Every structure is written in structure tokens, then in C-alpha cells.
mmCIF file of C-alpha atoms in Angstrom:
data_model
loop_
_atom_site.group_PDB
_atom_site.id
_atom_site.type_symbol
_atom_site.label_atom_id
_atom_site.label_comp_id
_atom_site.label_asym_id
_atom_site.label_seq_id
_atom_site.Cartn_x
_atom_site.Cartn_y
_atom_site.Cartn_z
ATOM 1 C CA MET A 1461 72.311 -65.853 276.358
ATOM 2 C CA SER A 1462 72.519 -64.016 272.971
ATOM 3 C CA LYS A 1463 70.291 -65.449 270.345
ATOM 4 C CA PRO A 1464 72.402 -66.820 267.297
ATOM 5 C CA LYS A 1465 72.238 -64.870 264.126
ATOM 6 C CA ARG A 1466 70.043 -66.562 261.576
ATOM 7 C CA LYS A 1467 71.949 -64.458 258.691
ATOM 8 C CA SER A 1468 75.327 -63.000 259.216
ATOM 9 C CA PHE A 1469 76.664 -60.270 256.704
ATOM 10 C CA ASN A 1470 79.359 -61.661 254.602
ATOM 11 C CA PRO A 1471 80.499 -59.690 251.498
ATOM 12 C CA GLY A 1472 82.152 -62.805 250.022
ATOM 13 C CA ALA A 1473 78.372 -64.349 249.924
ATOM 14 C CA SER A 1474 76.851 -61.186 248.565
ATOM 15 C CA PRO A 1475 74.722 -61.918 245.153
ATOM 16 C CA LEU A 1476 75.357 -58.403 244.310
ATOM 17 C CA LEU A 1477 79.076 -58.835 244.526
ATOM 18 C CA TRP A 1478 79.100 -62.140 242.729
ATOM 19 C CA GLY A 1479 76.560 -61.020 240.204
ATOM 20 C CA ALA A 1480 78.791 -58.140 239.273
ATOM 21 C CA VAL A 1481 81.856 -60.352 239.050
ATOM 22 C CA LEU A 1482 79.840 -62.743 236.731
ATOM 23 C CA THR A 1483 78.648 -59.843 234.706
ATOM 24 C CA ALA A 1484 82.209 -58.504 234.196
ATOM 25 C CA GLY A 1485 83.689 -61.666 233.300
ATOM 26 C CA PHE A 1486 80.934 -62.686 230.818
ATOM 27 C CA TYR A 1487 81.351 -59.253 228.918
ATOM 28 C CA ALA A 1488 85.065 -59.401 229.174
ATOM 29 C CA LEU A 1489 84.907 -62.771 227.282
ATOM 30 C CA LEU A 1490 82.317 -61.599 224.862
ATOM 31 C CA LEU A 1491 83.680 -58.103 223.937
ATOM 32 C CA GLY A 1492 87.239 -59.449 224.157
ATOM 33 C CA GLY A 1493 86.500 -61.833 221.252
ATOM 34 C CA VAL A 1494 87.374 -64.935 223.661
ATOM 35 C CA THR A 1495 84.034 -66.526 223.080
ATOM 36 C CA GLN A 1496 84.680 -66.452 219.270
ATOM 37 C CA THR A 1497 87.720 -68.651 219.901
ATOM 38 C CA LEU A 1498 86.118 -70.871 222.499
ATOM 39 C CA LEU A 1499 82.578 -71.410 221.078
ATOM 40 C CA GLY A 1500 82.953 -70.392 217.393
ATOM 41 C CA PRO A 1501 82.104 -67.458 215.229
ATOM 42 C CA GLU A 1502 78.265 -68.367 214.973
ATOM 43 C CA THR A 1503 77.797 -68.684 218.881
ATOM 44 C CA HIS A 1504 79.821 -65.574 219.255
ATOM 45 C CA GLN A 1505 77.644 -63.654 216.927
ATOM 46 C CA PHE A 1506 74.453 -65.037 218.437
ATOM 47 C CA LEU A 1507 75.557 -63.889 221.951
ATOM 48 C CA MET A 1508 76.740 -60.456 220.546
ATOM 49 C CA ARG A 1509 73.267 -60.085 218.977
ATOM 50 C CA TYR A 1510 71.223 -61.048 222.124
ATOM 51 C CA ALA A 1511 73.500 -59.888 224.847
ATOM 52 C CA GLY A 1512 75.582 -57.103 223.647
ATOM 53 C CA GLY A 1513 73.521 -55.291 220.929
ATOM 54 C CA HIS A 1514 72.027 -52.655 223.271
ATOM 55 C CA PRO A 1515 72.309 -51.187 226.860
ATOM 56 C CA VAL A 1516 68.981 -52.862 227.893
ATOM 57 C CA GLU A 1517 70.517 -56.060 226.983
ATOM 58 C CA TYR A 1518 73.315 -55.508 229.331
ATOM 59 C CA CYS A 1519 70.958 -54.673 232.194
ATOM 60 C CA GLU A 1520 69.058 -57.955 231.606
ATOM 61 C CA VAL A 1521 72.221 -59.982 231.732
ATOM 62 C CA ALA A 1522 73.485 -58.308 234.720
ATOM 63 C CA MET A 1523 70.064 -58.796 236.512
ATOM 64 C CA PHE A 1524 70.156 -62.308 235.640
ATOM 65 C CA PHE A 1525 73.631 -62.992 237.027
ATOM 66 C CA VAL A 1526 72.771 -61.323 240.286
ATOM 67 C CA ALA A 1527 69.661 -63.636 240.574
ATOM 68 C CA MET A 1528 71.587 -66.758 239.485
ATOM 69 C CA ALA A 1529 74.276 -65.978 242.065
ATOM 70 C CA ALA A 1530 71.798 -65.620 244.780
ATOM 71 C CA LEU A 1531 70.345 -68.926 243.967
ATOM 72 C CA ILE A 1532 73.629 -70.702 243.689
ATOM 73 C CA LEU A 1533 74.875 -69.381 246.833
ATOM 74 C CA LYS A 1534 71.563 -70.415 248.534
ATOM 75 C CA ARG A 1535 71.753 -73.928 247.217
ATOM 76 C CA GLY A 1536 75.187 -74.044 248.627
ATOM 77 C CA HIS A 1537 74.139 -73.160 252.028
ATOM 78 C CA ILE A 1538 71.117 -75.551 251.720
ATOM 79 C CA MET A 1539 73.512 -78.506 250.821
ATOM 80 C CA ALA A 1540 76.069 -77.481 253.517
ATOM 81 C CA GLN A 1541 73.018 -77.601 256.065
ATOM 82 C CA LEU A 1542 71.829 -81.052 254.900
ATOM 83 C CA GLY A 1543 75.275 -82.180 255.450
ATOM 84 C CA ARG A 1544 75.390 -81.113 258.948
ATOM 85 C CA LEU A 1545 72.037 -82.497 259.947
ATOM 86 C CA ARG A 1546 73.555 -85.929 260.764
ATOM 87 C CA GLU A 1547 75.574 -84.181 263.725
ATOM 88 C CA SER A 1548 73.974 -84.437 267.184
ATOM 89 C CA LEU A 1549 73.972 -80.862 268.566
ATOM 90 C CA LEU A 1550 72.815 -81.332 271.961
ATOM 91 C CA GLY A 1551 74.174 -84.692 272.909
ATOM 92 C CA PRO A 1552 72.300 -87.798 274.038
ATOM 93 C CA ILE A 1553 69.268 -87.439 276.193
ATOM 94 C CA PRO A 1554 70.477 -88.492 279.885
ATOM 95 C CA ALA A 1555 68.497 -91.184 281.603
ATOM 96 C CA GLY A 1556 65.639 -89.616 283.538
ATOM 97 C CA GLY A 1557 65.596 -86.487 281.217
ATOM 98 C CA GLN A 1558 66.687 -82.971 281.941
ATOM 99 C CA THR A 1559 65.095 -79.929 283.588
ATOM 100 C CA ALA A 1560 64.786 -76.339 282.432
ATOM 101 C CA ASP A 1561 67.680 -75.462 284.787
ATOM 102 C CA ASP A 1562 69.778 -77.357 282.057
ATOM 103 C CA CYS A 1563 68.938 -75.011 279.390
ATOM 104 C CA PRO A 1564 71.755 -72.581 279.778
ATOM 105 C CA GLN A 1565 74.434 -75.246 279.342
ATOM 106 C CA LEU A 1566 72.567 -76.506 276.134
ATOM 107 C CA LEU A 1567 72.391 -73.087 274.892
ATOM 108 C CA ALA A 1568 76.221 -72.705 275.464
ATOM 109 C CA ARG A 1569 76.833 -75.815 273.382
ATOM 110 C CA LEU A 1570 74.918 -74.135 270.578
ATOM 111 C CA GLU A 1571 76.734 -70.876 270.781
ATOM 112 C CA ALA A 1572 80.037 -72.658 271.020
ATOM 113 C CA LEU A 1573 79.369 -73.981 267.264
ATOM 114 C CA PRO A 1574 81.587 -72.371 264.442
ATOM 115 C CA GLY A 1575 80.249 -69.266 262.974
ATOM 116 C CA ARG A 1576 79.025 -70.924 259.678
ATOM 117 C CA HIS A 1577 76.756 -72.983 261.730
ATOM 118 C CA GLN A 1578 74.877 -70.237 263.467
ATOM 119 C CA SER A 1579 72.796 -69.324 260.492
ATOM 120 C CA ASP A 1580 71.368 -72.990 260.268
ATOM 121 C CA TYR A 1581 67.661 -73.540 260.513
ATOM 122 C CA LEU A 1582 68.457 -76.431 262.914
ATOM 123 C CA VAL A 1583 70.642 -74.310 265.108
ATOM 124 C CA GLY A 1584 68.088 -71.527 265.343
ATOM 125 C CA ARG A 1585 65.259 -73.866 265.722
ATOM 126 C CA LEU A 1586 66.955 -75.814 268.796
ATOM 127 C CA HIS A 1587 68.024 -72.427 270.225
ATOM 128 C CA ASP A 1588 64.492 -70.952 270.220
ATOM 129 C CA GLY A 1589 63.058 -74.185 271.360
ATOM 130 C CA LEU A 1590 65.557 -73.903 274.483
ATOM 131 C CA VAL A 1591 64.772 -70.518 275.314
ATOM 132 C CA HIS A 1592 61.051 -71.242 275.274
ATOM 133 C CA VAL A 1593 61.785 -73.918 277.837
ATOM 134 C CA GLN A 1594 64.075 -71.832 279.870
ATOM 135 C CA GLN A 1595 61.492 -68.941 279.956
ATOM 136 C CA LYS A 1596 58.569 -71.222 280.776
ATOM 137 C CA GLY A 1597 60.235 -73.225 283.325
ATOM 138 C CA THR A 1598 58.829 -76.358 281.709
ATOM 139 C CA ALA A 1599 58.631 -78.170 278.564
ATOM 140 C CA ASP A 1600 54.840 -78.916 278.629
ATOM 141 C CA THR A 1601 54.231 -76.571 275.579
ATOM 142 C CA LEU A 1602 57.464 -77.210 273.775
ATOM 143 C CA ASP A 1603 55.586 -79.337 270.958
ATOM 144 C CA SER A 1604 53.355 -76.503 270.067
ATOM 145 C CA GLU A 1605 56.298 -74.086 269.994
ATOM 146 C CA LEU A 1606 58.212 -76.249 267.758
ATOM 147 C CA LYS A 1607 55.292 -76.242 265.264
ATOM 148 C CA TYR A 1608 55.228 -72.448 265.544
ATOM 149 C CA LEU A 1609 58.842 -72.284 265.037
ATOM 150 C CA SER A 1610 58.615 -74.593 261.831
ATOM 151 C CA GLU A 1611 55.941 -72.196 260.404
ATOM 152 C CA GLN A 1612 58.390 -68.989 261.007
ATOM 153 C CA ASP A 1613 61.192 -70.890 259.245
ATOM 154 C CA GLY A 1614 58.859 -71.573 256.194
ATOM 155 C CA GLU A 1615 57.994 -67.963 256.105
ATOM 156 C CA ARG A 1616 61.548 -67.000 256.496
ATOM 157 C CA SER A 1617 62.336 -69.367 253.408
ATOM 158 C CA TYR A 1618 59.744 -67.780 251.455
ATOM 159 C CA GLY A 1619 61.085 -64.284 252.156
ATOM 160 C CA SER A 1620 64.427 -65.139 251.463
ATOM 161 C CA TYR A 1621 63.704 -65.331 247.677
ATOM 162 C CA ALA A 1622 62.563 -61.735 247.544
ATOM 163 C CA LEU A 1623 65.387 -60.404 245.411
ATOM 164 C CA VAL A 1624 65.100 -63.371 242.875
ATOM 165 C CA ASN A 1625 61.521 -62.943 242.651
ATOM 166 C CA VAL A 1626 61.846 -59.026 241.978
ATOM 167 C CA ILE A 1627 64.377 -59.768 239.404
ATOM 168 C CA ILE A 1628 62.226 -62.437 237.829
ATOM 169 C CA TRP A 1629 59.525 -59.849 237.694
ATOM 170 C CA ALA A 1630 61.918 -56.838 236.425
ATOM 171 C CA ILE A 1631 63.582 -58.767 233.614
ATOM 172 C CA PRO A 1632 60.471 -59.103 231.442
ATOM 173 C CA ILE A 1633 59.733 -55.529 232.151
ATOM 174 C CA LEU A 1634 63.141 -54.562 230.868
ATOM 175 C CA GLY A 1635 62.284 -56.705 227.666
ATOM 176 C CA PHE A 1636 59.198 -54.632 227.183
ATOM 177 C CA LEU A 1637 60.893 -51.361 227.557
ATOM 178 C CA GLY A 1638 63.507 -52.526 224.936
ATOM 179 C CA THR A 1639 60.579 -53.190 222.657
ATOM 180 C CA VAL A 1640 59.088 -49.751 223.184
ATOM 181 C CA ILE A 1641 62.546 -48.335 222.685
ATOM 182 C CA GLY A 1642 63.172 -50.276 219.433
ATOM 183 C CA ILE A 1643 59.860 -49.330 218.024
ATOM 184 C CA THR A 1644 60.351 -45.796 218.888
ATOM 185 C CA MET A 1645 63.769 -45.884 217.148
ATOM 186 C CA ALA A 1646 62.234 -47.451 214.174
ATOM 187 C CA ILE A 1647 59.349 -44.836 213.863
ATOM 188 C CA ALA A 1648 61.920 -41.957 214.177
ATOM 189 C CA ASN A 1649 64.388 -43.499 211.473
ATOM 190 C CA LEU A 1650 61.542 -44.088 209.035
ATOM 191 C CA ASP A 1651 61.574 -41.671 206.343
ATOM 192 C CA PRO A 1652 58.881 -41.866 203.580
ATOM 193 C CA ALA A 1653 60.767 -39.630 201.232
ATOM 194 C CA SER A 1654 63.730 -41.983 201.040
ATOM 195 C CA LEU A 1655 62.207 -45.260 202.101
ATOM 196 C CA GLU A 1656 65.009 -47.636 200.698
ATOM 197 C CA SER A 1657 67.723 -45.779 202.466
ATOM 198 C CA SER A 1658 66.182 -45.501 205.811
ATOM 199 C CA LEU A 1659 64.913 -49.373 205.595
ATOM 200 C CA SER A 1660 68.093 -50.801 207.133
ATOM 201 C CA GLN A 1661 68.037 -48.503 210.138
ATOM 202 C CA VAL A 1662 64.343 -49.336 210.545
ATOM 203 C CA VAL A 1663 64.902 -53.172 210.412
ATOM 204 C CA GLY A 1664 67.962 -52.755 212.962
ATOM 205 C CA ALA A 1665 65.584 -50.751 215.381
ATOM 206 C CA LEU A 1666 63.028 -53.516 215.145
ATOM 207 C CA GLY A 1667 65.770 -56.107 215.957
ATOM 208 C CA VAL A 1668 66.479 -54.248 219.154
ATOM 209 C CA ALA A 1669 62.718 -54.466 219.989
ATOM 210 C CA PHE A 1670 62.347 -58.096 219.395
ATOM 211 C CA ASP A 1671 65.784 -59.016 220.542
ATOM 212 C CA THR A 1672 65.388 -57.505 224.020
ATOM 213 C CA THR A 1673 62.230 -59.069 224.623
ATOM 214 C CA ALA A 1674 63.295 -62.590 223.424
ATOM 215 C CA LEU A 1675 66.421 -62.329 225.768
ATOM 216 C CA ALA A 1676 64.381 -61.252 228.767
ATOM 217 C CA LEU A 1677 61.898 -63.861 228.417
ATOM 218 C CA SER A 1678 64.425 -66.757 227.804
ATOM 219 C CA LEU A 1679 66.417 -65.434 230.998
ATOM 220 C CA SER A 1680 63.142 -65.214 233.068
ATOM 221 C CA ILE A 1681 62.318 -68.799 232.312
ATOM 222 C CA VAL A 1682 65.916 -70.129 233.180
ATOM 223 C CA LEU A 1683 65.575 -68.275 236.579
ATOM 224 C CA MET A 1684 62.066 -69.617 237.236
ATOM 225 C CA PHE A 1685 63.183 -73.239 236.708
ATOM 226 C CA THR A 1686 66.337 -72.863 238.730
ATOM 227 C CA LYS A 1687 64.441 -71.142 241.744
ATOM 228 C CA PHE A 1688 61.976 -73.862 241.486
ATOM 229 C CA ALA A 1689 64.692 -76.553 242.051
ATOM 230 C CA VAL A 1690 66.386 -74.674 244.824
ATOM 231 C CA ASP A 1691 63.034 -74.065 246.603
ATOM 232 C CA LYS A 1692 62.299 -77.771 246.444
ATOM 233 C CA GLN A 1693 65.679 -78.542 247.961
ATOM 234 C CA GLU A 1694 64.912 -75.905 250.886
ATOM 235 C CA THR A 1695 61.580 -77.393 251.447
ATOM 236 C CA ARG A 1696 63.280 -80.855 251.921
ATOM 237 C CA LEU A 1697 65.700 -79.129 254.253
ATOM 238 C CA LEU A 1698 62.952 -77.857 256.355
ATOM 239 C CA GLU A 1699 61.191 -81.200 256.428
ATOM 240 C CA ARG A 1700 64.325 -82.836 257.816
ATOM 241 C CA VAL A 1701 65.059 -79.972 260.214
ATOM 242 C CA ASP A 1702 61.454 -80.696 261.806
ATOM 243 C CA VAL A 1703 62.470 -84.307 262.377
ATOM 244 C CA ARG A 1704 65.880 -83.464 263.826
ATOM 245 C CA ALA A 1705 64.591 -80.840 266.146
ATOM 246 C CA SER A 1706 61.922 -83.269 267.404
ATOM 247 C CA GLU A 1707 64.532 -85.925 267.931
ATOM 248 C CA GLU A 1708 66.743 -83.512 269.889
ATOM 249 C CA LEU A 1709 64.170 -81.750 271.970
ATOM 250 C CA THR A 1710 61.205 -83.930 272.294
ATOM 251 C CA GLY A 1711 61.448 -86.302 275.342
ATOM 252 C CA ARG A 1712 64.597 -84.561 276.654
ATOM 253 C CA PHE A 1713 63.036 -82.881 279.414
ATOM 254 C CA GLN A 1714 61.192 -84.006 282.567
ATOM 255 C CA ASP A 1715 57.323 -83.604 282.665
ATOM 256 C CA SER A 1716 56.201 -81.014 285.060
#
């Protein structure tokens, strides 16, 4: 039996794709002046200053939307899995229990599930547990195997936030880069011989320095709290998967 794929590539579920779409849509509304009509002139000017004033700000906003898309897609998958946990995947436990010889039929039931189910934690957990029983020929060590699989899923959950973690780290770095660029521009525009005429350019460059940092820190805070909320939901999902996997497998097989 082939092992179900824990993650199946789907371009429609790519955070990079949806992040690019969100970024393009946001700037189409902003630069096209639609936000001025929808949100008012003051809000439009605020957004233009902090999101459309410098290329560094464009990069920060794009990375923010990529991370946000990843979190939204992940939350959607988590909620879908939570809704499917009520379903019995292996059927009722027959009187007298089953043997390791019944594992191929049980595995076939899992592989017959729709493709969107194959990346679920519960499906993967049950599949790996059944493969363990089939290979060992007994379910005597199934409880310890389920605990090991639970730890593996916890590590897999932590690793799935790698892209979001990198972006949360990178956005403030971009903000500091904007600060350096702004200060460099301010120093380059400063002309002691004609201080009054160069003052506006210096102030504008300093505005870039502070605005990029302010935007970066604000976006990072939003991402950190959003990630915390999604991670909490995934932890709840994994706890319920532990319970459901135990209900489906524990006591199903005869003692050797």
C-alpha cells in the first residue's frame, strides 16, 4: 500500500500565489485612487505615506500578504480537519477485535478517501499506525507507536510555520534597511551652504527612514498575533487527533 501524501502540491493553495494576488489587488486599489473614494482622503494619504512611499515599503507589504495568505490557508485547512474529525474512518470495531491480517483492508479504506482528506493529520496518523501493526504482525506496541506519531505531527506542525517565521523575522530587517537608506539620503541631500533649500529634501528622506521602520514593526506585530491564534487552533486540532486516533485503533486488534 502506498502511503498517503501528508502534503499535496496545489498551486491554488500556494501562499506565494495568493500573496502576489493580494499585493497586486491592494496596490491597484491604492495607486488607482479607489481607496480615496472608499476610505476617504485622509486614510488614502495615510496608506500612500506608509505603504506607497518607497520601494522598501512595497517589499514589506508584499511579504506581509504572503505570510498572511499562508496563515489564512492554514487556518482553513485546520478548520476543515476539525469538521471531519467526527467521521469514523475505519468503521466500528467488530466483536472479538481484528488481526494484523485485516490491515490491508483498513488501509484501503483510508486510501479510498477523497484527495483533500489525504493530507489530514488523522488520516496520516491512522495510516502509519496500521502500517506499524501490519509490519509487526501484532498491536502490542501500538500505544507507544501512536505516542511517537503524535510527537512527529507536533514537529511537523512547528515546521509548517517556517515561511511565516522567516517573514516575521525579515520584515523588521527591511524596516531597518529603510532606516539606513533614509538616513543616507538625508545626509546626501544636506547642503550646509544652502541649508534652507535642502531642508525639505532632508526631512523627506528622514520620513522614509522612520516610515519604513514603523510600517515594518506594525506588520510584524499583526503577523505574530495572527500566527499565535492559528497555532493555538492547530494545537487544539492535534489534541483531538490524539483522542480520535486512540478511539479508532486502541482496542481494535486482538492481543497476541
